[in-house]
PDB file of C-alpha atoms in Angstrom:
ATOM      1  CA  MET A  23     -43.923  76.523 -68.799  1.00  0.00           C
ATOM      2  CA  SER A  24     -40.754  77.829 -69.935  1.00  0.00           C
ATOM      3  CA  ASP A  25     -37.469  79.191 -68.681  1.00  0.00           C
ATOM      4  CA  PRO A  26     -37.950  78.234 -64.880  1.00  0.00           C
ATOM      5  CA  TRP A  27     -34.202  78.618 -64.254  1.00  0.00           C
ATOM      6  CA  ASP A  28     -34.191  82.449 -64.598  1.00  0.00           C
ATOM      7  CA  ILE A  29     -36.530  82.925 -61.679  1.00  0.00           C
ATOM      8  CA  LEU A  30     -34.164  80.983 -59.216  1.00  0.00           C
ATOM      9  CA  ASP A  31     -32.025  83.276 -56.936  1.00  0.00           C
ATOM     10  CA  PRO A  32     -28.493  83.417 -58.467  1.00  0.00           C
ATOM     11  CA  GLN A  33     -27.364  81.717 -54.954  1.00  0.00           C
ATOM     12  CA  VAL A  34     -29.150  78.907 -55.841  1.00  0.00           C
ATOM     13  CA  MET A  35     -28.627  78.759 -59.766  1.00  0.00           C
ATOM     14  CA  PRO A  36     -25.749  80.863 -60.941  1.00  0.00           C
ATOM     15  CA  ALA A  37     -25.291  78.661 -64.079  1.00  0.00           C
ATOM     16  CA  VAL A  38     -27.611  81.114 -66.307  1.00  0.00           C
ATOM     17  CA  ASP A  39     -26.473  83.682 -68.579  1.00  0.00           C
ATOM     18  CA  SER A  40     -28.431  86.548 -67.040  1.00  0.00           C
ATOM     19  CA  PRO A  41     -28.588  86.055 -63.219  1.00  0.00           C
ATOM     20  CA  ASP A  42     -30.764  88.351 -61.475  1.00  0.00           C
ATOM     21  CA  PRO A  43     -30.974  88.700 -57.503  1.00  0.00           C
ATOM     22  CA  GLY A  44     -34.104  88.300 -55.742  1.00  0.00           C
ATOM     23  CA  GLY A  45     -35.276  84.901 -57.350  1.00  0.00           C
ATOM     24  CA  ILE A  46     -36.975  82.024 -55.423  1.00  0.00           C
ATOM     25  CA  GLY A  47     -35.218  79.074 -54.106  1.00  0.00           C
ATOM     26  CA  ALA A  48     -35.147  75.432 -55.542  1.00  0.00           C
ATOM     27  CA  ALA A  49     -37.790  74.161 -53.077  1.00  0.00           C
ATOM     28  CA  HIS A  50     -40.272  76.922 -53.832  1.00  0.00           C
ATOM     29  CA  LEU A  51     -39.866  76.255 -57.624  1.00  0.00           C
ATOM     30  CA  THR A  52     -40.432  72.654 -57.193  1.00  0.00           C
ATOM     31  CA  GLU A  53     -43.738  73.283 -55.261  1.00  0.00           C
ATOM     32  CA  LEU A  54     -44.579  75.508 -57.921  1.00  0.00           C
ATOM     33  CA  LEU A  55     -43.728  73.110 -60.860  1.00  0.00           C
ATOM     34  CA  ALA A  56     -45.580  70.163 -58.837  1.00  0.00           C
ATOM     35  CA  THR A  57     -48.823  72.305 -58.575  1.00  0.00           C
ATOM     36  CA  LEU A  58     -48.727  72.843 -62.489  1.00  0.00           C
ATOM     37  CA  ALA A  59     -47.366  69.675 -63.703  1.00  0.00           C
ATOM     38  CA  PRO A  60     -50.416  67.424 -63.543  1.00  0.00           C
ATOM     39  CA  ARG A  61     -52.315  69.708 -66.008  1.00  0.00           C
ATOM     40  CA  ALA A  62     -49.360  70.570 -68.002  1.00  0.00           C
ATOM     41  CA  VAL A  63     -48.418  68.994 -71.326  1.00  0.00           C
ATOM     42  CA  GLY A  64     -44.935  69.600 -71.427  1.00  0.00           C
ATOM     43  CA  ALA A  65     -41.912  71.683 -70.010  1.00  0.00           C
ATOM     44  CA  GLN A  66     -38.567  73.105 -71.497  1.00  0.00           C
ATOM     45  CA  VAL A  67     -35.378  74.036 -69.799  1.00  0.00           C
ATOM     46  CA  THR A  68     -33.726  76.934 -71.816  1.00  0.00           C
ATOM     47  CA  VAL A  69     -31.611  78.979 -69.746  1.00  0.00           C
ATOM     48  CA  PHE A  70     -29.141  76.766 -67.954  1.00  0.00           C
ATOM     49  CA  ASP A  71     -25.471  77.064 -69.199  1.00  0.00           C
ATOM     50  CA  PRO A  72     -23.342  74.011 -68.390  1.00  0.00           C
ATOM     51  CA  ASP A  73     -20.212  76.301 -69.148  1.00  0.00           C
ATOM     52  CA  LEU A  74     -20.863  78.095 -65.755  1.00  0.00           C
ATOM     53  CA  ASP A  75     -21.166  74.723 -63.767  1.00  0.00           C
ATOM     54  CA  PRO A  76     -17.685  73.131 -64.234  1.00  0.00           C
ATOM     55  CA  ASP A  77     -18.336  70.721 -61.190  1.00  0.00           C
ATOM     56  CA  GLY A  78     -21.899  69.860 -62.154  1.00  0.00           C
ATOM     57  CA  ARG A  79     -23.393  70.967 -58.753  1.00  0.00           C
ATOM     58  CA  HIS A  80     -25.984  73.209 -60.451  1.00  0.00           C
ATOM     59  CA  ALA A  81     -26.860  70.512 -62.915  1.00  0.00           C
ATOM     60  CA  ARG A  82     -27.818  68.262 -59.932  1.00  0.00           C
ATOM     61  CA  THR A  83     -29.935  70.939 -58.548  1.00  0.00           C
ATOM     62  CA  LEU A  84     -31.748  71.375 -61.922  1.00  0.00           C
ATOM     63  CA  VAL A  85     -32.259  67.473 -62.205  1.00  0.00           C
ATOM     64  CA  GLU A  86     -33.623  67.330 -58.499  1.00  0.00           C
ATOM     65  CA  VAL A  87     -36.138  70.019 -59.286  1.00  0.00           C
ATOM     66  CA  LEU A  88     -37.264  68.628 -62.625  1.00  0.00           C
ATOM     67  CA  VAL A  89     -37.742  64.904 -61.084  1.00  0.00           C
ATOM     68  CA  ASP A  90     -39.566  66.186 -57.958  1.00  0.00           C
ATOM     69  CA  GLY A  91     -41.560  68.865 -59.498  1.00  0.00           C
ATOM     70  CA  LEU A  92     -42.532  67.342 -62.878  1.00  0.00           C
ATOM     71  CA  GLY A  93     -42.986  63.985 -61.833  1.00  0.00           C
ATOM     72  CA  GLU A  94     -46.780  64.016 -62.257  1.00  0.00           C
ATOM     73  CA  LEU A  95     -46.454  65.861 -65.636  1.00  0.00           C
ATOM     74  CA  GLY A  96     -49.522  65.332 -67.684  1.00  0.00           C
ATOM     75  CA  ARG A  97     -51.151  63.123 -65.285  1.00  0.00           C
ATOM     76  CA  ALA A  98     -54.512  65.062 -64.785  1.00  0.00           C
ATOM     77  CA  ARG A  99     -55.020  65.371 -68.551  1.00  0.00           C
TER      78      ARG A  99
END
């Protein structure tokens, strides 16, 4: 898995360098990651830009998606 944050809609995650309208919501990404995580061996966050998140609100969204979506990372391997 790589670059999940650039598939989120900018209304959900504007703290990326190249926001592109029409992406998915955080709940949908969490579901996708939770489905893939048990058979995955790793994940990487590469696009989040903390300079575009001065109050940390979007970082909290990122952490929630990671914790909820990747909680079973590698369990089925």
